[in-house]
PDB file of C-alpha atoms in Angstrom:
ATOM      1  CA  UNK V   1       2.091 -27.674   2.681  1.00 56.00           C
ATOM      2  CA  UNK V   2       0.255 -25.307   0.315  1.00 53.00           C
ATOM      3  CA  UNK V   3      -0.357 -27.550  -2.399  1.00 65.00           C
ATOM      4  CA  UNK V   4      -2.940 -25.820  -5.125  1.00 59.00           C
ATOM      5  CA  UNK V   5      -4.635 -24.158  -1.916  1.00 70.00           C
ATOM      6  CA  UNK V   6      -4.617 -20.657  -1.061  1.00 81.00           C
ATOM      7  CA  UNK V   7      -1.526 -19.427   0.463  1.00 87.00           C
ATOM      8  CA  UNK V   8      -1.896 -17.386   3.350  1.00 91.00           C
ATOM      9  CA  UNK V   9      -0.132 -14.016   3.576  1.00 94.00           C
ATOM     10  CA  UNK V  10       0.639 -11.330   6.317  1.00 96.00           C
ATOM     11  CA  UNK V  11       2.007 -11.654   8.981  1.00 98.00           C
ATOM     12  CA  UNK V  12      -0.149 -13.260  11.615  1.00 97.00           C
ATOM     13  CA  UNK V  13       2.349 -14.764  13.659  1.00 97.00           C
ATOM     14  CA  UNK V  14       4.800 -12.382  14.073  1.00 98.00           C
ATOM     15  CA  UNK V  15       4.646 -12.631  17.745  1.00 97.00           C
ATOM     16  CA  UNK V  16       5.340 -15.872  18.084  1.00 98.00           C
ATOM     17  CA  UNK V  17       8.100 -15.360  15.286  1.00 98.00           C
ATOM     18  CA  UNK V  18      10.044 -12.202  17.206  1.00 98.00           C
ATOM     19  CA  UNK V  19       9.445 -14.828  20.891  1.00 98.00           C
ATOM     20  CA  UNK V  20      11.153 -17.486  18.736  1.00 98.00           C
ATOM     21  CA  UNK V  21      14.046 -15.110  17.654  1.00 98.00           C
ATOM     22  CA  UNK V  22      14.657 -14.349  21.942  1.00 98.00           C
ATOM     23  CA  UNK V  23      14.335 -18.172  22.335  1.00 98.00           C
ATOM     24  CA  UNK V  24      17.476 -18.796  19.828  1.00 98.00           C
ATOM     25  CA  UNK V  25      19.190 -15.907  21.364  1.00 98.00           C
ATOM     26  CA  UNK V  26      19.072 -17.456  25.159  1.00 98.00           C
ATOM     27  CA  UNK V  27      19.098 -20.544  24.542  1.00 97.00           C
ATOM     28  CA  UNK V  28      22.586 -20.303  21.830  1.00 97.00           C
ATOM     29  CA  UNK V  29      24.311 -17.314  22.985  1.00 96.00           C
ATOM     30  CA  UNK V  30      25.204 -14.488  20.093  1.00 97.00           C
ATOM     31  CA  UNK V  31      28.781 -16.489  19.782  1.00 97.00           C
ATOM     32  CA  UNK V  32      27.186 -19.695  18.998  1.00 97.00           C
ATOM     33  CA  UNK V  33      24.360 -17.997  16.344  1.00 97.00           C
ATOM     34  CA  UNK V  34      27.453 -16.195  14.694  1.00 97.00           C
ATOM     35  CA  UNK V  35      28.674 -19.546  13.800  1.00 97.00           C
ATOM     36  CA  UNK V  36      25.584 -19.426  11.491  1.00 98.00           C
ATOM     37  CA  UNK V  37      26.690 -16.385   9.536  1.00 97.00           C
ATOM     38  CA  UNK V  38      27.129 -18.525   6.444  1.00 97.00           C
ATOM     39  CA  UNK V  39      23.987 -19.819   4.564  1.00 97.00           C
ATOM     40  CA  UNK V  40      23.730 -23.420   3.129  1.00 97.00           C
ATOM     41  CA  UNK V  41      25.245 -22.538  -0.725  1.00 95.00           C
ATOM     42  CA  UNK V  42      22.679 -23.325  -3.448  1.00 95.00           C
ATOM     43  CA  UNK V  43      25.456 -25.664  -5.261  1.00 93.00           C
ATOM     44  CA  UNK V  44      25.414 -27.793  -1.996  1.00 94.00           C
ATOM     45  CA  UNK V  45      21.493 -28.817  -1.869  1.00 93.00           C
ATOM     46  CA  UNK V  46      20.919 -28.698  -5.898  1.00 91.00           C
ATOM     47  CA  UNK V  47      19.029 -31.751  -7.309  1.00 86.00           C
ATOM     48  CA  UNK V  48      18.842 -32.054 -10.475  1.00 80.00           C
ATOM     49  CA  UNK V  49      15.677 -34.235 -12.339  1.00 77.00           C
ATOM     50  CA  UNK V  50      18.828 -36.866 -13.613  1.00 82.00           C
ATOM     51  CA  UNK V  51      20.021 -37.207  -9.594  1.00 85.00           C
ATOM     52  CA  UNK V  52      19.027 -41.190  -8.202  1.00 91.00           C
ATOM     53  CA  UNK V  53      15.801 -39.783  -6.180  1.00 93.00           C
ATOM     54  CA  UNK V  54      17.276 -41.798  -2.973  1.00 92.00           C
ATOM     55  CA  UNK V  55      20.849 -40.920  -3.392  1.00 94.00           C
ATOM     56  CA  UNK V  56      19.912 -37.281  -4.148  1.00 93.00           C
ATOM     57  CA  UNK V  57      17.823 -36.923  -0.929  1.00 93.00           C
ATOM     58  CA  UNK V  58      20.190 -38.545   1.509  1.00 94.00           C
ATOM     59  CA  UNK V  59      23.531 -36.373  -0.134  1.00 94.00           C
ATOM     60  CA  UNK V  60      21.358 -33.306   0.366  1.00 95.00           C
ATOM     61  CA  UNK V  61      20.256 -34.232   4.007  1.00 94.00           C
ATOM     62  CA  UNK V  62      23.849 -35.117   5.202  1.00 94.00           C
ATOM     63  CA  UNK V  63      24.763 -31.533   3.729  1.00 96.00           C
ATOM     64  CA  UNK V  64      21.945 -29.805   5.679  1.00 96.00           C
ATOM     65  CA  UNK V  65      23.007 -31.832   8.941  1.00 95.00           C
ATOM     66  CA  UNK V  66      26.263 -30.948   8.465  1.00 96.00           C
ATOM     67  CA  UNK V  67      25.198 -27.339   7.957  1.00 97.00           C
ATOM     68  CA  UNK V  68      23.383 -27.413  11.710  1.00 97.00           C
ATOM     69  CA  UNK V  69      26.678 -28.972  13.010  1.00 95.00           C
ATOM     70  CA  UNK V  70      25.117 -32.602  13.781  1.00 92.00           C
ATOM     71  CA  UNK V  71      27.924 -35.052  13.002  1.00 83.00           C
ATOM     72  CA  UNK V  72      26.518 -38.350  14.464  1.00 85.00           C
ATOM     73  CA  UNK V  73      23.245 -37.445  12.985  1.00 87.00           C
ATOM     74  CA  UNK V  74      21.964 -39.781  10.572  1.00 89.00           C
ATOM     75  CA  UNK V  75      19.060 -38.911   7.892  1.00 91.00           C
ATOM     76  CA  UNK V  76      16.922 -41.815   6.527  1.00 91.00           C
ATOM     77  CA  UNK V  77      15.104 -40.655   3.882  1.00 94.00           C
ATOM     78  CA  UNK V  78      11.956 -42.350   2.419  1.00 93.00           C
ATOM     79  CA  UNK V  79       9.017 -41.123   0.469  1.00 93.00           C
ATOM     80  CA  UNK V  80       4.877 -41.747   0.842  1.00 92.00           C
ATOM     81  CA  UNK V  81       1.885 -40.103  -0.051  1.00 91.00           C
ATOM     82  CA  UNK V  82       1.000 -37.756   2.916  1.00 87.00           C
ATOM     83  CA  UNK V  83      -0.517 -34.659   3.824  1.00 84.00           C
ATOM     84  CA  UNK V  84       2.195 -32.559   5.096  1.00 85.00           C
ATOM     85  CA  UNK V  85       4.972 -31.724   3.195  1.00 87.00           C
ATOM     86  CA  UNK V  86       7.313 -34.355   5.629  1.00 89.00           C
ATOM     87  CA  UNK V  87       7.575 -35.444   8.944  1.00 89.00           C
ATOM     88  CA  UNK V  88      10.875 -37.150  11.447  1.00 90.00           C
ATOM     89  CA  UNK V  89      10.622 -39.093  14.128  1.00 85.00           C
ATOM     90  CA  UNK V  90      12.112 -37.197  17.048  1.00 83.00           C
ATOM     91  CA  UNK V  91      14.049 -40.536  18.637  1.00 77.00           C
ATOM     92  CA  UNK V  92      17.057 -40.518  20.552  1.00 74.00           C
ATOM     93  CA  UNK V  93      19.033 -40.809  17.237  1.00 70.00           C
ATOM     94  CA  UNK V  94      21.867 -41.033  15.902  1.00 88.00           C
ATOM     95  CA  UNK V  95      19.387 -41.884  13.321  1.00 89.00           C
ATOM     96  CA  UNK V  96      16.139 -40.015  12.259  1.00 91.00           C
ATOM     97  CA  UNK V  97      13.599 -41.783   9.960  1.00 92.00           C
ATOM     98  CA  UNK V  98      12.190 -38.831   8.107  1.00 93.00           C
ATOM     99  CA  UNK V  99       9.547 -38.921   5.585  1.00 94.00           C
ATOM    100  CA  UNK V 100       9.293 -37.208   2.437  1.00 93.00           C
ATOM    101  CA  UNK V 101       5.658 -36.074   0.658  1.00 92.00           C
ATOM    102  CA  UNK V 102       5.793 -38.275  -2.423  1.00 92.00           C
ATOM    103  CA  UNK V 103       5.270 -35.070  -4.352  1.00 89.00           C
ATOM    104  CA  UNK V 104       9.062 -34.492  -4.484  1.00 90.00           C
ATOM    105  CA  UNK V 105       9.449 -37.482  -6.212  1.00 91.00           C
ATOM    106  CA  UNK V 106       8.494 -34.914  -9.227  1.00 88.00           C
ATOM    107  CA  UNK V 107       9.662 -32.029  -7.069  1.00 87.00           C
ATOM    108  CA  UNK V 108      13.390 -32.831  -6.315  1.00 90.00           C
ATOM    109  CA  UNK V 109      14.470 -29.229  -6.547  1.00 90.00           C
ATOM    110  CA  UNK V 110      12.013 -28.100  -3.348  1.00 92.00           C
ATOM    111  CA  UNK V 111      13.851 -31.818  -0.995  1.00 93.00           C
ATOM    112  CA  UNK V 112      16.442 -29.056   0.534  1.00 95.00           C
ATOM    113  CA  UNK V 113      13.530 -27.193   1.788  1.00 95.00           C
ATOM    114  CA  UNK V 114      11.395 -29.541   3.219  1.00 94.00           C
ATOM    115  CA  UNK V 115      14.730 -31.639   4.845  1.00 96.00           C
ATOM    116  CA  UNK V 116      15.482 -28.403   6.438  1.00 96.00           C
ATOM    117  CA  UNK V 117      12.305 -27.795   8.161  1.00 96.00           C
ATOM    118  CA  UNK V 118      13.054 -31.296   9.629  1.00 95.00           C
ATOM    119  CA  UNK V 119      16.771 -31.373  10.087  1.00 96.00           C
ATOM    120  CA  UNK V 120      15.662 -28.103  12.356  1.00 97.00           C
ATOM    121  CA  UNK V 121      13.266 -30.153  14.357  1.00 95.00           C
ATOM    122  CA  UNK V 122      16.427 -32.278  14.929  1.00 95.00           C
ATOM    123  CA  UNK V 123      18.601 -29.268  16.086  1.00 96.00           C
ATOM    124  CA  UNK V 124      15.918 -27.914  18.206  1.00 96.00           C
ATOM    125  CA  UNK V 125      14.784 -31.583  20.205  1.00 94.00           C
ATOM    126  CA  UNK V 126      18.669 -32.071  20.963  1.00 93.00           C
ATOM    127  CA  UNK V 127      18.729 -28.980  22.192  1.00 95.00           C
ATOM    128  CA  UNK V 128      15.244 -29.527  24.221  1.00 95.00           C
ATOM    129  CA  UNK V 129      14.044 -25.984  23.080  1.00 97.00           C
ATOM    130  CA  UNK V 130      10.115 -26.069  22.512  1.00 96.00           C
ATOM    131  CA  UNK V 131       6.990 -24.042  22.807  1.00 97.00           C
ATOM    132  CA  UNK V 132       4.342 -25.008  24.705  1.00 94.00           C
ATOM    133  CA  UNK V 133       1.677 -25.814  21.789  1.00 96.00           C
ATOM    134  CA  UNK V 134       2.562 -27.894  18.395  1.00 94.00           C
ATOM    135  CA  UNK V 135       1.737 -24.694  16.457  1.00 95.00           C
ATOM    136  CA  UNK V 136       3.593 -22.634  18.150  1.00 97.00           C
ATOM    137  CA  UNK V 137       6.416 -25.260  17.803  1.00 96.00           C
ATOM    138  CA  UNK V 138       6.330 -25.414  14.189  1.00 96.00           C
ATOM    139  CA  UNK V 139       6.825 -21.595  14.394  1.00 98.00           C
ATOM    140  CA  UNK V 140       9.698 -22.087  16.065  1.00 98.00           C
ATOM    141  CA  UNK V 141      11.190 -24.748  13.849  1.00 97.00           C
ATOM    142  CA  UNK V 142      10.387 -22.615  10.528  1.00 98.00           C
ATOM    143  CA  UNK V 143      11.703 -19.525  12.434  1.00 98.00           C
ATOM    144  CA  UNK V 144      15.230 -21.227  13.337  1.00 98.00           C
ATOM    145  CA  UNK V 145      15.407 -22.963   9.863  1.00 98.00           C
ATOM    146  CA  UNK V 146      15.649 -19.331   8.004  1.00 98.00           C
ATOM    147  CA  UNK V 147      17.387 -17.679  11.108  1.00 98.00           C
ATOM    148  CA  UNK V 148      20.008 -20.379  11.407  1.00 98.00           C
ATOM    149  CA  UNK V 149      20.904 -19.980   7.429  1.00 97.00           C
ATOM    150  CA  UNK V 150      18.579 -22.800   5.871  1.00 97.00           C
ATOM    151  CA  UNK V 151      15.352 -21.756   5.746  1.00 95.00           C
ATOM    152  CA  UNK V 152      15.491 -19.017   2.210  1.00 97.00           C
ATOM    153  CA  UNK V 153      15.085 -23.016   0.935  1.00 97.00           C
ATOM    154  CA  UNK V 154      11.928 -22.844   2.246  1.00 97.00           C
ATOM    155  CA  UNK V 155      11.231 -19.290   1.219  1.00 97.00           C
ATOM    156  CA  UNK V 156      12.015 -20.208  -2.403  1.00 96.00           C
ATOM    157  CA  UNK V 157       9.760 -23.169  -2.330  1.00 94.00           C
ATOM    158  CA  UNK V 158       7.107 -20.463  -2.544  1.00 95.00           C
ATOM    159  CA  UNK V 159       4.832 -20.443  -5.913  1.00 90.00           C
ATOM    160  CA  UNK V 160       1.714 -18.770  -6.633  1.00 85.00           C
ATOM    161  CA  UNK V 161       0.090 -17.535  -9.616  1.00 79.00           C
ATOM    162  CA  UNK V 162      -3.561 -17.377 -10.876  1.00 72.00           C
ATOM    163  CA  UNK V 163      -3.663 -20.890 -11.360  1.00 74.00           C
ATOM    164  CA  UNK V 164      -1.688 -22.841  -8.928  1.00 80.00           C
ATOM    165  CA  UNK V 165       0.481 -22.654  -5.609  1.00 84.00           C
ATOM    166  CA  UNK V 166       3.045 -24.343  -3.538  1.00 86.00           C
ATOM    167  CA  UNK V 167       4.236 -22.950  -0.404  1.00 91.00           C
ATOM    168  CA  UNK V 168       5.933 -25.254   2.790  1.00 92.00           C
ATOM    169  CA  UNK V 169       6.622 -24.267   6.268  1.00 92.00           C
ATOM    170  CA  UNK V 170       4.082 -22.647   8.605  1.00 95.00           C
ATOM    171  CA  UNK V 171       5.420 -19.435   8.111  1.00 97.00           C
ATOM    172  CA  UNK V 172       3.515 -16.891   5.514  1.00 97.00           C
ATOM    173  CA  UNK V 173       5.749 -15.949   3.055  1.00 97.00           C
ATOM    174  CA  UNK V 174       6.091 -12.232   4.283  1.00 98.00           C
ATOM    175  CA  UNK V 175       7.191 -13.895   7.865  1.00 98.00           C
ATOM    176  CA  UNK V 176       9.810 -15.582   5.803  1.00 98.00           C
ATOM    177  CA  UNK V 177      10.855 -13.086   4.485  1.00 98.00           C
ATOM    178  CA  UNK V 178      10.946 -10.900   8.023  1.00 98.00           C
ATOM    179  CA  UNK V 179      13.207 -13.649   9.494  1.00 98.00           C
ATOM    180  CA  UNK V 180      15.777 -14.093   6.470  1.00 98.00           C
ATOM    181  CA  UNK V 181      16.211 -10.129   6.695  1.00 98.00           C
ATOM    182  CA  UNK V 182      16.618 -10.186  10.223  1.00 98.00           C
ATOM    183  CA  UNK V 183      19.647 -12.020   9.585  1.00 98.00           C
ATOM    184  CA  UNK V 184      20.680 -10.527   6.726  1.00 98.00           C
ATOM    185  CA  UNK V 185      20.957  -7.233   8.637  1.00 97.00           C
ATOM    186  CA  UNK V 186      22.799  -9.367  11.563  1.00 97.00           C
ATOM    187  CA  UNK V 187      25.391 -10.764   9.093  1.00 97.00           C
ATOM    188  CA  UNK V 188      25.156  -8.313   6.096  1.00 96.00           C
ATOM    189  CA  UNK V 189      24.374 -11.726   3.266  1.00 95.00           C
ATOM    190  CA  UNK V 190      21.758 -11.031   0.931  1.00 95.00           C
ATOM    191  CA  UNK V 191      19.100 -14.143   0.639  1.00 95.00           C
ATOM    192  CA  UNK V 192      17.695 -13.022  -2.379  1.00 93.00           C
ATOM    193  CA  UNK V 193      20.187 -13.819  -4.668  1.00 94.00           C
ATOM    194  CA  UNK V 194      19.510 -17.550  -4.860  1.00 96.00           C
ATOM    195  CA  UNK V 195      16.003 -17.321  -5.289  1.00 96.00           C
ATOM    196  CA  UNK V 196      14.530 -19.180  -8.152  1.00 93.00           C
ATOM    197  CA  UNK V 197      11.061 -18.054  -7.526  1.00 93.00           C
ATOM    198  CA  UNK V 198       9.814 -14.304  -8.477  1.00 93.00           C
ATOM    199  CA  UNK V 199       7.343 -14.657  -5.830  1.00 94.00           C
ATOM    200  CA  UNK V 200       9.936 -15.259  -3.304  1.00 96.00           C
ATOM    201  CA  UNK V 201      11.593 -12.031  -3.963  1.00 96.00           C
ATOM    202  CA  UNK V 202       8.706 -10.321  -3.069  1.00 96.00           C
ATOM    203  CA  UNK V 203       8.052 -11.840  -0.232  1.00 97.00           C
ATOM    204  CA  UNK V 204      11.663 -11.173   1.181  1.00 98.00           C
ATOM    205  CA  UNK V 205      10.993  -7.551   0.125  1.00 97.00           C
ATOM    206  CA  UNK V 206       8.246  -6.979   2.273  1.00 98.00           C
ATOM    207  CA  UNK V 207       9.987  -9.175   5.281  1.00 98.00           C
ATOM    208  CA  UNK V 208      12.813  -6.711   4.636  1.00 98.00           C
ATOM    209  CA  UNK V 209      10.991  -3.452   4.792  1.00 97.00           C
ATOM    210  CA  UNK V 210       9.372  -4.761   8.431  1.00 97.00           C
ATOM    211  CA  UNK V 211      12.368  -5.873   9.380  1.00 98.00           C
ATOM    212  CA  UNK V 212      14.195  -2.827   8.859  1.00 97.00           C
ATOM    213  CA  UNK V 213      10.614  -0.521  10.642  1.00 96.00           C
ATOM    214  CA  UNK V 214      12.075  -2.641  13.662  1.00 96.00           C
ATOM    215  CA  UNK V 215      15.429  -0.381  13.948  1.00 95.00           C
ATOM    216  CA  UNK V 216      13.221   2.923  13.349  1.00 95.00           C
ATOM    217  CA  UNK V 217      11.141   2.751  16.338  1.00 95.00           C
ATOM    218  CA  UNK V 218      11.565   5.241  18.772  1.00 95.00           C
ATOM    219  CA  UNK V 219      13.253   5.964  21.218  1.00 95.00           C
ATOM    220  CA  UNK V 220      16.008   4.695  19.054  1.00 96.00           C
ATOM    221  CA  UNK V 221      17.573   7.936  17.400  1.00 95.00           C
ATOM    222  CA  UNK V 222      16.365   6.250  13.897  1.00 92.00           C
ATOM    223  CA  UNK V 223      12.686   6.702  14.375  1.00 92.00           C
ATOM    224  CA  UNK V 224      10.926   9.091  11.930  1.00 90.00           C
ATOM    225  CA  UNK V 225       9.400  12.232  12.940  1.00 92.00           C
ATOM    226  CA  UNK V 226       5.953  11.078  13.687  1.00 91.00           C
ATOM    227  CA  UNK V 227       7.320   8.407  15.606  1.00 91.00           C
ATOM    228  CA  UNK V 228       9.617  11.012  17.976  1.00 92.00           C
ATOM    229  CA  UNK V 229       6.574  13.406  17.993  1.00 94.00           C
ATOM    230  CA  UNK V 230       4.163  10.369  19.358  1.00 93.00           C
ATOM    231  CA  UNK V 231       6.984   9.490  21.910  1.00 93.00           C
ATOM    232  CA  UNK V 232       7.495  12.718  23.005  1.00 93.00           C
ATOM    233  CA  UNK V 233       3.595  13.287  24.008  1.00 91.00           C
ATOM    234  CA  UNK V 234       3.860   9.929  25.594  1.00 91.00           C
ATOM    235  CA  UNK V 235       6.750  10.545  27.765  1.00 91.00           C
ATOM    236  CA  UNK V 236       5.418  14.188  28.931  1.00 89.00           C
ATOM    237  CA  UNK V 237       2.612  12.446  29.699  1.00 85.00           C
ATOM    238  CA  UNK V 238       4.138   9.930  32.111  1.00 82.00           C
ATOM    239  CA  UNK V 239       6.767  12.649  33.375  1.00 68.00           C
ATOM    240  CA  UNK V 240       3.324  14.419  34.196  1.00 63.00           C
ATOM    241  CA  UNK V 241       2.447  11.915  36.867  1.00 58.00           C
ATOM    242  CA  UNK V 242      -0.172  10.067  34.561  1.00 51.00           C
ATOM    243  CA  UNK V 243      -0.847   6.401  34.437  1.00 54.00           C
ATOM    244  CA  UNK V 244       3.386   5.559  32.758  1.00 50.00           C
ATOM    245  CA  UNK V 245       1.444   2.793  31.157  1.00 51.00           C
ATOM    246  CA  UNK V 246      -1.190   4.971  29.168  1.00 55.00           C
ATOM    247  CA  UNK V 247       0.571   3.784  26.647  1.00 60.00           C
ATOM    248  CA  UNK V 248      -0.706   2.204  22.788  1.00 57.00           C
ATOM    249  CA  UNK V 249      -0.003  -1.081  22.482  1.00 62.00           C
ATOM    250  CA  UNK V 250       0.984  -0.635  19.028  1.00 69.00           C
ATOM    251  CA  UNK V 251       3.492   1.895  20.533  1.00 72.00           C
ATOM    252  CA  UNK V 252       6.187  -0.887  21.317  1.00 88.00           C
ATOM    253  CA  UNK V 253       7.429   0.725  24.091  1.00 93.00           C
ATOM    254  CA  UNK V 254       5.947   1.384  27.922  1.00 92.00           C
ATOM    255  CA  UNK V 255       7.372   4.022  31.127  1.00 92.00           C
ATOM    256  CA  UNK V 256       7.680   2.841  34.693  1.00 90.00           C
ATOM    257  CA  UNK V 257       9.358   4.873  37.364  1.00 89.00           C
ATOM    258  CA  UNK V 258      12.291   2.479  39.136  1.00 85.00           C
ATOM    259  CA  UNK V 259      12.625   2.363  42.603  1.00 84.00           C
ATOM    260  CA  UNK V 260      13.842   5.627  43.251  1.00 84.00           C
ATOM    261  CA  UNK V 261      10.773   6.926  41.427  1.00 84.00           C
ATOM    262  CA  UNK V 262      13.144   7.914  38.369  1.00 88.00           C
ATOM    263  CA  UNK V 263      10.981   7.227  34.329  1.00 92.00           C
ATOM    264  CA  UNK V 264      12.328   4.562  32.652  1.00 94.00           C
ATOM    265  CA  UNK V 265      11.199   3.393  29.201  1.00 94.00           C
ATOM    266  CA  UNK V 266      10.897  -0.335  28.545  1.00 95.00           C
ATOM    267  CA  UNK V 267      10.930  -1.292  24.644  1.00 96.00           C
ATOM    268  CA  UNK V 268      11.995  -4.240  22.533  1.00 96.00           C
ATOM    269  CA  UNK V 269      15.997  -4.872  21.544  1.00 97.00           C
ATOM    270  CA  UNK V 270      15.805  -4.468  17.560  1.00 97.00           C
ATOM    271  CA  UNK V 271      18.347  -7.591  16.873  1.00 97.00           C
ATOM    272  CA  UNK V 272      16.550 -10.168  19.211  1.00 97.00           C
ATOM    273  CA  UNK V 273      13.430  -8.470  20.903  1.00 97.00           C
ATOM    274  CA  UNK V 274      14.305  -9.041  24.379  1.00 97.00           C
ATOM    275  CA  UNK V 275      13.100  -6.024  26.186  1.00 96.00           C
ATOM    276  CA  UNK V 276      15.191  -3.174  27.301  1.00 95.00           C
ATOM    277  CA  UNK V 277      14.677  -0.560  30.107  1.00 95.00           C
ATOM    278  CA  UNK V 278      16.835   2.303  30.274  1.00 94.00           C
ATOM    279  CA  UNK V 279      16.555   5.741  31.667  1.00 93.00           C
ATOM    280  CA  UNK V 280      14.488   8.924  30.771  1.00 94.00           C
ATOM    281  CA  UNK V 281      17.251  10.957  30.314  1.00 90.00           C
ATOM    282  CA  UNK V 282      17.946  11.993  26.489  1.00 88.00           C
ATOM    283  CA  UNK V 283      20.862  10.392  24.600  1.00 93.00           C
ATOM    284  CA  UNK V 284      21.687   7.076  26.244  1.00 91.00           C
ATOM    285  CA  UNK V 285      23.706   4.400  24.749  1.00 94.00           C
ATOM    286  CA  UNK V 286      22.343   1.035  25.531  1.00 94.00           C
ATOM    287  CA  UNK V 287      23.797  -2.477  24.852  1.00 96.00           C
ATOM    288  CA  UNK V 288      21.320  -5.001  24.793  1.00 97.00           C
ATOM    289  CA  UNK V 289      22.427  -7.610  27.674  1.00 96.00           C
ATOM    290  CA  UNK V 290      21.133 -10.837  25.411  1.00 97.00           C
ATOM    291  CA  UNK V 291      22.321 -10.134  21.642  1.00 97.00           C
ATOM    292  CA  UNK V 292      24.874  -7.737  22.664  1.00 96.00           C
ATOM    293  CA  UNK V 293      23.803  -5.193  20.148  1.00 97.00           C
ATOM    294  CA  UNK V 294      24.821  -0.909  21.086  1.00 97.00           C
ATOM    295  CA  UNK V 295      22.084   0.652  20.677  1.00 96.00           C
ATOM    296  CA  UNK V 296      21.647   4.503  20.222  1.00 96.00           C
ATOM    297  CA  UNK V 297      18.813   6.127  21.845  1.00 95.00           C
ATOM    298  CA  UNK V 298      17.262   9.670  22.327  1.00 94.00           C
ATOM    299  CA  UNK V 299      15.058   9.253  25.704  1.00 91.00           C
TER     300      UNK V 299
END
C-alpha cells in the first residue's frame, strides 16, 4: 500500500499480468469467466463515514464473497496497525480471519478494495492456482480481482497529487487499468463510470489504449501499416530460407516451418495471450483453442 510514498507507474509487470490472464483462462474455462460479466455495483460495497465500522466491513465482505460465488465462505474482519494494506489467513475455511490496515478505520470508502484483493486470494487458494514466487502471486491475485469484476475497487483507490498518495494492490495503476479494459472489451461494461478518483480515469485510459494496441498487432488484419510493412519484411525473410526466428522480440510474433517444412507464424491470442500458430498462407480465420475468440488474420 502506497501510503504518502511514490506511486509507481508503467507497466513493469505486464508479463506476468498477460501469464496471469492465460492462467484464469485454463484454469476456469471461457464459460465459467463469462459468469463474471457483471461487475460488483458501487451501491453494493458503499460505506458511508455514519456505517458501524465492523458491521460495514463484514456486509461489504459477504457482498464481495458472494460476488466470487463462495457461499460457505466466511469473512472475519478485524482492524490493526500494519504495513500492508491487509492480509487473510489462507486456512481451510469456511472461515478466513482477514485483517484490515487500521487506516480504513478513517478510510471506509477504500474497505471494498482492499477486501477484494483478499476475498481473491480466497478464490484463487480454493482453486489451488498460484505462481511460483509471492510476487508473482500477488500479481496474480490483483490481476484476477479486476479481471473477475472486483478489482476497478482497487483501481479507484488510486490518489495522487503534489502532495499526497494512496494507491493498493501490486499492480501500477496503468496495469490496472490494462486488465479492467481487457474485460471491458470481453464483456462490452465500461469501468470508468464508477470511478470516484480523477486519477483513476486516467489510469484506465492508458490501460485502455494498450489494451486495445493488443488487437492491432499484426498478422491480425487490424494492424496499422507500419506494423503490416514490418511483418511483411519479416515473413519474406523467413520464406527466404533465413533463420524463421530472426525475429524482434518486441515483434510479438515468431515463423517456424511445421513438419512438412510449410511457414507457420506463432503469435499471442489478443483475448487471453495463449499463443497461436497458424499457416503462412494470407487470409486465415483462426479461433483461438483456449478463449475461443475468431480471429481474422492476413498471413
Amino acid at each position: 500500500m502506497a501510503n504518502g510514498g511514490p506511486v509507481q507507474h508503467g507497466y513493469p509487470h505486464l508479463e506476468t499480468v498477460r501469464a496471469a490472464v492465460t492462467a484464469l483462462y485454463r484454469r476456469l474455462s471461457r464459460d465459467t469467466i463469462e459468469t463474471f460479466s457483471v461487475s460488483v455495483p458501487p451501491a453494493d460495497v458503499a460505506f458511508c463515514d455514519t456505517d458501524d465500522l465492523h458491521l460495514g466491513a463484514q456486509r461489504v465482505a459477504r457482498e464481495i464473497v458472494r460476488h466470487f460465488r463462495l457461499p460457505d465462505a466466511r469473512l472475519i474482519v478485524g482492524f490493526r496497525e500494519m504495513t500492508h494494506a491487509a492480509n487473510v489467513e489462507l486456512a481451510a475455511g469456511p472461515e478466513y480471519f482477514v485483517e484490515l490496515n487500521d487506516r480504513f478505520r478513517t478510510h471506509r470508502g477504500d474497505i471494498g478494495a482492499a477486501l477484494a484483493h483478499e476475498v481473491a486470494h480466497v478464490y484463487l487458494h480454493r482453486l489451488d492456482l498460484a505462481f511460483p514466487t509471492t510476487a508473482q502471486n500477488e500479481i496474480l491475485t490483483d490481476t484476477a480481482t479486476a479481471y473477475l469484476g472486483a478489482g476497478w475497487l482497487l483501481l479507484d483507490a488510486y490518489r495522487e497529487d503534489g502532495v499526497s498518495s494512496q494507491k493498493l494492490g501490486y499492480l501500477t495503476p496503468e496495469e490496472f487499468g490494462y486488465v479492467l479494459a481487457k474485460r471491458a472489451l470481453l464483456f462490452g461494461e465500461d469501468p470508468s463510470l464508477w470511478f470516484t478518483s480523477p486519477q483513476a480515469y486516467a489510469a484506465y485510459a492508458k490501460g485502455l489504449d494498450l489494451a486495445r494496441r493488443d488487437g492491432q498487432q499484426p498478422p491480425l488484419t487490424g494492424a496499422g501499416w507500419a506494423g503490416r510493412r514490418r511483418y511483411a519484411h519479416d515473413r519474406r525473410h523467413a520464406g527466404a530460407g533465413a533463420d524463421a526466428d530472426a525475429v524482434a522480440p518486441t515483434a510479438g510474433y515468431s515463423f517456424a516451418p511445421d513438419s512438412g517444412g510449410r511457414l507457420r507464424v506463432c503469435f499471442p491470442c489478443p483475448t487471453c495471450h495463449q499463443r497461436i500458430r497458424v499457416p503462412v498462407r494470407g487470409r486465415v480465420r483462426a479461433r483461438c483453442g483456449l478463449c475461443r475468440t475468431v480471429l481474422e488474420c492476413d498471413t
